[in-house]
């Protein structure tokens, strides 16, 4: 199993012109993972259109190939899954790469199969907490173990008959909820999950779309054993990738851009709400529903931003966007406070620490707190920094966006981490710098 990639550092030069034009961003990572996982459980043929080309979703796809699912590429992003004979035991460990979502959701799904599996991944993944899914899965009767007293991958699972439970989740986490929902598909009786706040509900939407016995009442979701029906799945653009461009357009003077075909599920649109509260000029155009998910275009213009406080039920709705929101906060007048976001310390990197480290290098007035940070703006960003990614794609892209408005070029080490979710990131920035045209509608 190899987890090394070619190590690349890049130079980001400050821009001397606005971002203009229309872009498409990568397919939603969360929905792409679920499309493969649930598509493979239909025991049929499922076409997935606009599947994510990022490394994380390729890891999920590779795991299902190892479990006996046939994958045919119609084109780079359109695939056909065939799982007519169900899943079978893999002859090797399952490699989740850098993907926590793959690992935690697969832990639930594999706990209910009639075979043995081991899931592992790269160095960053093997240091991330897994007890959050292992503990409730054990309560469902799963035979599941992991390194360091059942807390760290590799995780080994001897599939067995599960029993439904009612679980009070200690945090709003779609990964915990989805892991238990996927286990619940194979359990006797009902599996009920209560969350303190609602986390992203892509699993619920896709399970309902494919015909599962599921009741979603907001912070409580209930599932029982179900046969899923094969249906085509279309993946929208990823609002977490769009977030880098929403912020970039707000902070690069005179910018005006449209981001097309972005997933606008309300459990994910916190970035739009937060940026609007900070004063951003954002419009949603052409809103429609596709495979149970809202999709539309986002128009953003350069705006005067002001600092705000972000906490509570907003946190799960922006959990992956906080690093780039911190970049926006550095350009906002006044103080921005992010609190109740302690789980940021358990992402691909400790994002409270890594955001503070890297933004401090630009001269941003940022203070780390146990559950977030405090930023006082507005700061003219200083360049000539050597920035680090910490094995974290979202830190890599946040540094790049800050680099666009700093007073001198910056070097970003190991920028290849961007490939986890957004291989075409730099090309997309360059397209907007080359005076693209604004495209309304399709
Ligand atoms: C995800 C859920 C979130 C998010 C992650 C993807 C998912 O994690 O940070 O990038 O697809 O379910 P938590 O559910 O642990 O907050």
PDB file of C-alpha atoms in Angstrom, residues 129 177 233 309 327 345 427:
ATOM      1  CA  UNK A 129     -10.249   9.354  16.158  1.00  0.00           C
ATOM      2  CA  UNK A 177     -24.914   9.334  11.834  1.00  0.00           C
ATOM      3  CA  UNK A 233     -27.486   9.156  -9.429  1.00  0.00           C
ATOM      4  CA  UNK A 309     -19.583  35.685  15.718  1.00  0.00           C
ATOM      5  CA  UNK A 327      -9.211  34.125   5.307  1.00  0.00           C
ATOM      6  CA  UNK A 345      -8.950  19.625  15.748  1.00  0.00           C
ATOM      7  CA  UNK A 427      -6.549  26.050 -13.437  1.00  0.00           C
TER       8      UNK A 427
END
